[in-house]
Short mmCIF file of N, CA and C in Angstrom, two decimals:
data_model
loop_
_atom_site.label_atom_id
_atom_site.label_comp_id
_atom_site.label_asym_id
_atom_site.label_seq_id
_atom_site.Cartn_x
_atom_site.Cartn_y
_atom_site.Cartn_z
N UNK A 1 -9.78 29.12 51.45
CA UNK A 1 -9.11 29.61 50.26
C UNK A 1 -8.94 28.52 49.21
N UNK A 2 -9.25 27.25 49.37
CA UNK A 2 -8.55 26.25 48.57
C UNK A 2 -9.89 26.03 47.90
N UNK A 3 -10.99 26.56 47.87
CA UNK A 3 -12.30 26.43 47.37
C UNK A 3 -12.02 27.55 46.39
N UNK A 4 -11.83 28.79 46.52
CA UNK A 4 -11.60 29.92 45.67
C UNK A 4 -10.18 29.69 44.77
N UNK A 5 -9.56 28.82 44.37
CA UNK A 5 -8.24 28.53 43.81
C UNK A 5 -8.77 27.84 42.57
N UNK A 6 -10.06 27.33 42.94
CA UNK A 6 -10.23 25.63 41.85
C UNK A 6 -11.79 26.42 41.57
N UNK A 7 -12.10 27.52 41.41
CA UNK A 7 -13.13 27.94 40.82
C UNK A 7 -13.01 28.93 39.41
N UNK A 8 -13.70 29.18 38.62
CA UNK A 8 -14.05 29.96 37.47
C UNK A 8 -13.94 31.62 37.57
N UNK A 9 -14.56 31.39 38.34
CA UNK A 9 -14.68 32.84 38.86
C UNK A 9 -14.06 32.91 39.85
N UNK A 10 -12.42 33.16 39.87
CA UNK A 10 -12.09 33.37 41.32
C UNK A 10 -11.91 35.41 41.69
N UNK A 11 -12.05 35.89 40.72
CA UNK A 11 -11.40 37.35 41.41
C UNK A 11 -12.56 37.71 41.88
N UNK A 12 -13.59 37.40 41.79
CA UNK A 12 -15.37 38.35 42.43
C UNK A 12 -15.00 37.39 44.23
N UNK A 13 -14.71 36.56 44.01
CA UNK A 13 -14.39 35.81 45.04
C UNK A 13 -13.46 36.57 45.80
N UNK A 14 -11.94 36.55 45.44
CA UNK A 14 -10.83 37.78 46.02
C UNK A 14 -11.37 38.85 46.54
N UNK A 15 -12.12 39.75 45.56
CA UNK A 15 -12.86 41.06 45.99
C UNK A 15 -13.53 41.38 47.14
N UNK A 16 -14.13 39.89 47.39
CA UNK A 16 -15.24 40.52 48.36
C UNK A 16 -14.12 39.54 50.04
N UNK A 17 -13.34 38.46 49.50
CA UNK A 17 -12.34 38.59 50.85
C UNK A 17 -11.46 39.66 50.93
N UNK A 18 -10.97 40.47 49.93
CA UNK A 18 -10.76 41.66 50.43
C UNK A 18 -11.27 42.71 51.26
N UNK A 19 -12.52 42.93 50.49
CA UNK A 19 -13.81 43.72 51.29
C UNK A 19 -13.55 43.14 52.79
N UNK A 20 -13.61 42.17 53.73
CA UNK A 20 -13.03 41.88 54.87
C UNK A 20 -11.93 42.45 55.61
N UNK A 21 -11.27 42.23 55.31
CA UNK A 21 -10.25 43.17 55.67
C UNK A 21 -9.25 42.45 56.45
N UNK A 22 -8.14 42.87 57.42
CA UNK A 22 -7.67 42.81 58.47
C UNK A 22 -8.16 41.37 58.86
N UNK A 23 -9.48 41.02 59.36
CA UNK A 23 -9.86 39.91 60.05
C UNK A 23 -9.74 38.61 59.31
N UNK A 24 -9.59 38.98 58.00
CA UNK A 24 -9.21 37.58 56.89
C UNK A 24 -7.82 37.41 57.11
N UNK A 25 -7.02 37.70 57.13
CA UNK A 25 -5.47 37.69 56.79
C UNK A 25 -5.19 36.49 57.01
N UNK A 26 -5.60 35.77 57.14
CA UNK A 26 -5.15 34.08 57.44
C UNK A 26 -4.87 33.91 56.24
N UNK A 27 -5.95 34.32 54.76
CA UNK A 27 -6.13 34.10 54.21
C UNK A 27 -5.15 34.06 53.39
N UNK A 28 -4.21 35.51 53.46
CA UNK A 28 -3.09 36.28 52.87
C UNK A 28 -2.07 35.20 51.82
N UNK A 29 -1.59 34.13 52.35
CA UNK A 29 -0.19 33.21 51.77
C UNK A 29 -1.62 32.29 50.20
N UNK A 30 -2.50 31.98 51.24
CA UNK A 30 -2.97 31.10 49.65
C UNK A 30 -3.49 32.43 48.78
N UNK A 31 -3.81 33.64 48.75
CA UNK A 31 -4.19 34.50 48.13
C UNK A 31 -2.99 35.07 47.44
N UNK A 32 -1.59 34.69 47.96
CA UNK A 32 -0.25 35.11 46.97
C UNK A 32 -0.08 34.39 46.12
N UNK A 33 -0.13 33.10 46.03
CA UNK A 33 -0.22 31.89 45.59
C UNK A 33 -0.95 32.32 43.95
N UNK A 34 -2.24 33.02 43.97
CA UNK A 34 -2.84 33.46 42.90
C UNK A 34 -2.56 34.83 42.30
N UNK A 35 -1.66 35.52 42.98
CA UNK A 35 -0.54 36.51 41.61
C UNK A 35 -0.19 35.78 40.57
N UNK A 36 -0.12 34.64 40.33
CA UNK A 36 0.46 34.31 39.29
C UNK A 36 -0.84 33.16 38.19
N UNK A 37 -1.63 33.65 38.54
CA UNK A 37 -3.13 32.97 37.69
C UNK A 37 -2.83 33.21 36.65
N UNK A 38 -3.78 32.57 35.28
CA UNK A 38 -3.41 33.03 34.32
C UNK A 38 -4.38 34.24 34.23
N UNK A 39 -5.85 34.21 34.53
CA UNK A 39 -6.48 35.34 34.26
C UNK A 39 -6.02 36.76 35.35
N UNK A 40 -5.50 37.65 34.41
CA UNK A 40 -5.10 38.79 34.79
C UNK A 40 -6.30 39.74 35.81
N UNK A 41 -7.39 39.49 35.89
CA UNK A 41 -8.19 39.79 36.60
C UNK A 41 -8.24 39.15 38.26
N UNK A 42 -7.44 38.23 38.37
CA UNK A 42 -7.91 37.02 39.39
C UNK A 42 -6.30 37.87 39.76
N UNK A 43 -5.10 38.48 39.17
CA UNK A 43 -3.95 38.32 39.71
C UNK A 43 -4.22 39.95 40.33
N UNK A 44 -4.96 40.83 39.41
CA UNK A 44 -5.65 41.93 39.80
C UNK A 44 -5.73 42.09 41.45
N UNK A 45 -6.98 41.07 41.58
CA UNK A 45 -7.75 41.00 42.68
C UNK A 45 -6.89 40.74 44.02
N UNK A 46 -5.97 39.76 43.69
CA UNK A 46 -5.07 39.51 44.76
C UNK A 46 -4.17 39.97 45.30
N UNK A 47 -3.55 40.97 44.13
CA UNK A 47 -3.34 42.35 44.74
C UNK A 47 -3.49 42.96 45.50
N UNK A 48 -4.99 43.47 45.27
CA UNK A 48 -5.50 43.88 46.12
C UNK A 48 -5.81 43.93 47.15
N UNK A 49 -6.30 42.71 47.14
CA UNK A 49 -6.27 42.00 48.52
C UNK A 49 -5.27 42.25 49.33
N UNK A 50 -4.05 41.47 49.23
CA UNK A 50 -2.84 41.39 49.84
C UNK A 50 -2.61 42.45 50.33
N UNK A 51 -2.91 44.25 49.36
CA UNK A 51 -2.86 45.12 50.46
C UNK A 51 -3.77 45.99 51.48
N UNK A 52 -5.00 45.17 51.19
CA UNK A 52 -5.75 45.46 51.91
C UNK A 52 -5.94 44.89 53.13
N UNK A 53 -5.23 43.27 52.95
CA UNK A 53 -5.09 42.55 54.05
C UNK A 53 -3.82 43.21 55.35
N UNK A 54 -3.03 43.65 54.49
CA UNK A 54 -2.10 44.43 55.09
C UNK A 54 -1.24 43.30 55.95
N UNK A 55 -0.96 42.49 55.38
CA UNK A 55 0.43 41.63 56.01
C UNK A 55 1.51 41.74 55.45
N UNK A 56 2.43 42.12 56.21
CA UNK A 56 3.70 42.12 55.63
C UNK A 56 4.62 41.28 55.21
N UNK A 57 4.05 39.77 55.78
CA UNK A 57 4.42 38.49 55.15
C UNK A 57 4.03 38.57 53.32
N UNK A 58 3.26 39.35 52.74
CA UNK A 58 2.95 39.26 51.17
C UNK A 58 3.82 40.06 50.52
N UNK A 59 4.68 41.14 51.22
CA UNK A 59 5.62 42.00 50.23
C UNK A 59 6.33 41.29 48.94
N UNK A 60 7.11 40.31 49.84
CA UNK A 60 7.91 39.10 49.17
C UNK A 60 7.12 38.85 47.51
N UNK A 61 5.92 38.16 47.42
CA UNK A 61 5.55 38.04 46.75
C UNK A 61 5.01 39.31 45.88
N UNK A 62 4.72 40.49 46.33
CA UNK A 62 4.13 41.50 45.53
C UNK A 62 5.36 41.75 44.86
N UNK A 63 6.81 41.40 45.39
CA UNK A 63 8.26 42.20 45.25
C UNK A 63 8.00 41.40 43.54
N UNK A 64 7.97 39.94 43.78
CA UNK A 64 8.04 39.20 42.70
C UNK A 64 7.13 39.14 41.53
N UNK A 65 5.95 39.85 41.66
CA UNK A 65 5.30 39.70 40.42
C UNK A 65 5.20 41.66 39.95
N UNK A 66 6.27 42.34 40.55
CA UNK A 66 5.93 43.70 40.08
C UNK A 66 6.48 43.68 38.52
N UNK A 67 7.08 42.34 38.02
CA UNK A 67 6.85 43.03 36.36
C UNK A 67 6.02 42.02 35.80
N UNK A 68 4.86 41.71 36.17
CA UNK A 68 3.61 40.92 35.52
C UNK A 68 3.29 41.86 34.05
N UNK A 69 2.70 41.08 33.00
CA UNK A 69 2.87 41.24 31.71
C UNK A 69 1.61 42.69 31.62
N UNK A 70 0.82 42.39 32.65
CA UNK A 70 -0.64 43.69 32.81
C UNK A 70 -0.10 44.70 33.59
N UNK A 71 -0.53 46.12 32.61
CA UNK A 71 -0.11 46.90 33.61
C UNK A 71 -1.01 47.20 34.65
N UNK A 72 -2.50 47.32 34.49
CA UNK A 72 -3.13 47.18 35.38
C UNK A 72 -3.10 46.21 37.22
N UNK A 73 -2.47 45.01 36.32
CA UNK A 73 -2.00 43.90 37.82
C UNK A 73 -0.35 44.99 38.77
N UNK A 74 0.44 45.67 37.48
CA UNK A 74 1.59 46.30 38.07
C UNK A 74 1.19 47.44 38.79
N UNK A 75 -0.48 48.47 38.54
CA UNK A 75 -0.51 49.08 39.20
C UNK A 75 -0.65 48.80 40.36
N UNK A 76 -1.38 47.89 40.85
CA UNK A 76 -2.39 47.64 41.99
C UNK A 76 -1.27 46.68 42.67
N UNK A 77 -0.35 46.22 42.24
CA UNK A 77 0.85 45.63 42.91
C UNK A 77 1.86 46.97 44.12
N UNK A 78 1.93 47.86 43.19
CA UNK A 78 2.36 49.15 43.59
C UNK A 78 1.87 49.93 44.70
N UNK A 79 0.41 49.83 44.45
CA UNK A 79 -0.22 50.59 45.28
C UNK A 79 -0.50 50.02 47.05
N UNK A 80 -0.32 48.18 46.52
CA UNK A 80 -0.15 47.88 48.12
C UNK A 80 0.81 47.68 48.56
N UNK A 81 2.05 47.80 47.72
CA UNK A 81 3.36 47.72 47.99
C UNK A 81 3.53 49.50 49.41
N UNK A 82 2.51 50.09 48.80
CA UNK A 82 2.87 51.00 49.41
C UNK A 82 1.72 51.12 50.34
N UNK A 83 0.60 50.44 50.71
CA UNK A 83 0.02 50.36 52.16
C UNK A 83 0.54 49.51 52.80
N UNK A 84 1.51 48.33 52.26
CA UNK A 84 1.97 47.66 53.47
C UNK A 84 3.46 48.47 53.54
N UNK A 85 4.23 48.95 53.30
CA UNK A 85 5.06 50.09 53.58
C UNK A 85 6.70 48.98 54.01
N UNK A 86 6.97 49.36 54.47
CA UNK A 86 8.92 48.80 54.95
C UNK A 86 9.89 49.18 53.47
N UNK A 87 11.06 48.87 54.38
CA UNK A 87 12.28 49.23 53.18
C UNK A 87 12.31 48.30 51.74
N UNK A 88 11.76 46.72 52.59
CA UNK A 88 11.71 46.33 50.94
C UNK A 88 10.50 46.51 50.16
N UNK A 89 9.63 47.27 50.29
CA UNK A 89 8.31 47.23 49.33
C UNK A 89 8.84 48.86 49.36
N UNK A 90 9.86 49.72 49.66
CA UNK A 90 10.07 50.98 49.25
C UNK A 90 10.73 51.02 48.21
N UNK A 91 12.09 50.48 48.45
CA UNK A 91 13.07 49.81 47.35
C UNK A 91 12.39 49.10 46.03
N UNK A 92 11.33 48.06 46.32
CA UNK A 92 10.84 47.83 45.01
C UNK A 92 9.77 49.02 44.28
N UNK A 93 9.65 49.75 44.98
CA UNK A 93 8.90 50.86 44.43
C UNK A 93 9.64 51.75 43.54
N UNK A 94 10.74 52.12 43.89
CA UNK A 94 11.66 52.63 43.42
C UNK A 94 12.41 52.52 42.06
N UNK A 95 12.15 50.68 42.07
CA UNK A 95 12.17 50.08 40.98
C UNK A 95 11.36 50.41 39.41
N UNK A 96 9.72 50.75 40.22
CA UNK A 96 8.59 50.63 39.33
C UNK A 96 8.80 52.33 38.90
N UNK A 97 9.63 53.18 39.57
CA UNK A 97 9.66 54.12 38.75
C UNK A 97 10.10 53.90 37.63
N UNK A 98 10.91 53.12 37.03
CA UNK A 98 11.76 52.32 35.65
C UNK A 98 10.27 51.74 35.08
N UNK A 99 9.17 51.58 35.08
CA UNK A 99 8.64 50.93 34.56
C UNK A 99 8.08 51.41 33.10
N UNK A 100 7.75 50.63 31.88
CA UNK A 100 7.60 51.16 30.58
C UNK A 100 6.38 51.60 30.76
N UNK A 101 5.41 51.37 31.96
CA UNK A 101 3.89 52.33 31.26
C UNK A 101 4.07 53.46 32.34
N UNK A 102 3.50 54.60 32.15
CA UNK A 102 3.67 55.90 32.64
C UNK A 102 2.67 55.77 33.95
N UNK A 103 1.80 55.03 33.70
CA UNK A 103 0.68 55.15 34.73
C UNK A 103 1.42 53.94 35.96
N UNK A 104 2.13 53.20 35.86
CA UNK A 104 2.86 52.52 36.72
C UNK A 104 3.58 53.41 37.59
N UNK A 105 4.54 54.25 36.34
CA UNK A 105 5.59 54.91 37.35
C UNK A 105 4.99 56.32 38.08
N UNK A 106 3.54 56.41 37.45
CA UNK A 106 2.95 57.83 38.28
C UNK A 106 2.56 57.28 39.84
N UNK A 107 1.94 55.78 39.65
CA UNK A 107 1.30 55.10 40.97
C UNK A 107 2.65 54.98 42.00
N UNK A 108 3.87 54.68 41.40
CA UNK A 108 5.14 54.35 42.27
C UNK A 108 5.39 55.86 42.82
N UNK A 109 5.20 56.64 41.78
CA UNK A 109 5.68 58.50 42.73
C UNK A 109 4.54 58.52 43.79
N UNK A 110 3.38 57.98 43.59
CA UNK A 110 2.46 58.80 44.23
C UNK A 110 2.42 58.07 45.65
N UNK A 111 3.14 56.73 45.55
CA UNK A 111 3.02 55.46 46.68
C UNK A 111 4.66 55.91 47.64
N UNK A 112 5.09 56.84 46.56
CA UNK A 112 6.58 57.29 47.52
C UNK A 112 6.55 58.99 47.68
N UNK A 113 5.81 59.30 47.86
CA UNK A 113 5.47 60.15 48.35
C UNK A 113 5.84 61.78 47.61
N UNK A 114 5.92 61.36 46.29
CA UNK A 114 6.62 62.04 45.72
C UNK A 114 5.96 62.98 44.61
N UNK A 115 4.56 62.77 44.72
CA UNK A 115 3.42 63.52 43.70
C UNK A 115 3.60 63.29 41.80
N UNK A 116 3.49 64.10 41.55
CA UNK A 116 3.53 64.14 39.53
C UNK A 116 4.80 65.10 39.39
N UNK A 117 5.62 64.69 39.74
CA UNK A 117 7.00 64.84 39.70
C UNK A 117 7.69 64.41 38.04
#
C-alpha cells in the first residue's frame, strides 16, 4: 500500500485492490488513510474499497469523512457504511439522511432499509 499512496494515479490503483476483495484486507487501515486525498477520485475509490473489503475496523474512518466536500465521495461512503453494517455505521447513516444533496440522503434510505421514502 505504501507504493499506491506516493503515486499519480492512485484510485485505478484502489479499484482494482478493491476488485480483490476479502483476501486484501490487510490492506484496509493504509487505504483509510487515503479518504482524505486531495483528489476526490482517489477518496472515491477508497471508499469503496473499504466496503468492499468489508472490515469493520474502517467504519471509524468512513464515520469521519461522511461530510467530505464531494457528494459523490458521501455517496459511496454511505453505501459501505451500509455493507459493513453495526450500530455505529447505522447511526451514522441516519445522520446522512440530514444531508444537503438528495442523492446522499436517497443512498442513506436505501442503505437503511427504508426505500424512496
Amino acid at each position: 500500500m505504501e507504493s499506491i499512496s506516493g503515486q499519480p494515479d492512485r484510485w485505478p490503483a484502489l479499484f482494482a485492490l478493491g476488485k480483490l476483495g476479502p483476501p486484501a484486507a490487510a490492506g484496509a487501515s493504509p487505504v483509510s488513510e487515503l479518504l482524505r486525498d486531495p483528489d476526490w477520485r482517489v477518496r472515491l475509490e477508497a471508499a469503496r474499497t473499504l466496503g468492499v473489503l468489508g472490515q469493520p475496523s474502517a467504519i471509524a474512518a468512513l464515520v469521519l469523512r461522511l461530510g467530505d466536500p464531494e457528494r459523490l465521495v458521501r455517496n459511496e461512503i454511505v453505501r459501505s457504511l451500509g455493507r459493513l453494517g453495526g450500530e455505529v455505521a447505522r447511526e451514522a447513516l441516519k445522520r446522512a439522511l440530514r444531508d444537503q444533496d438528495e442523492s446522499v440522503r436517497k443512498a442513506a434510505r436505501e442503505q437503511l432499509g427504508e426505500g424512496d421514502h
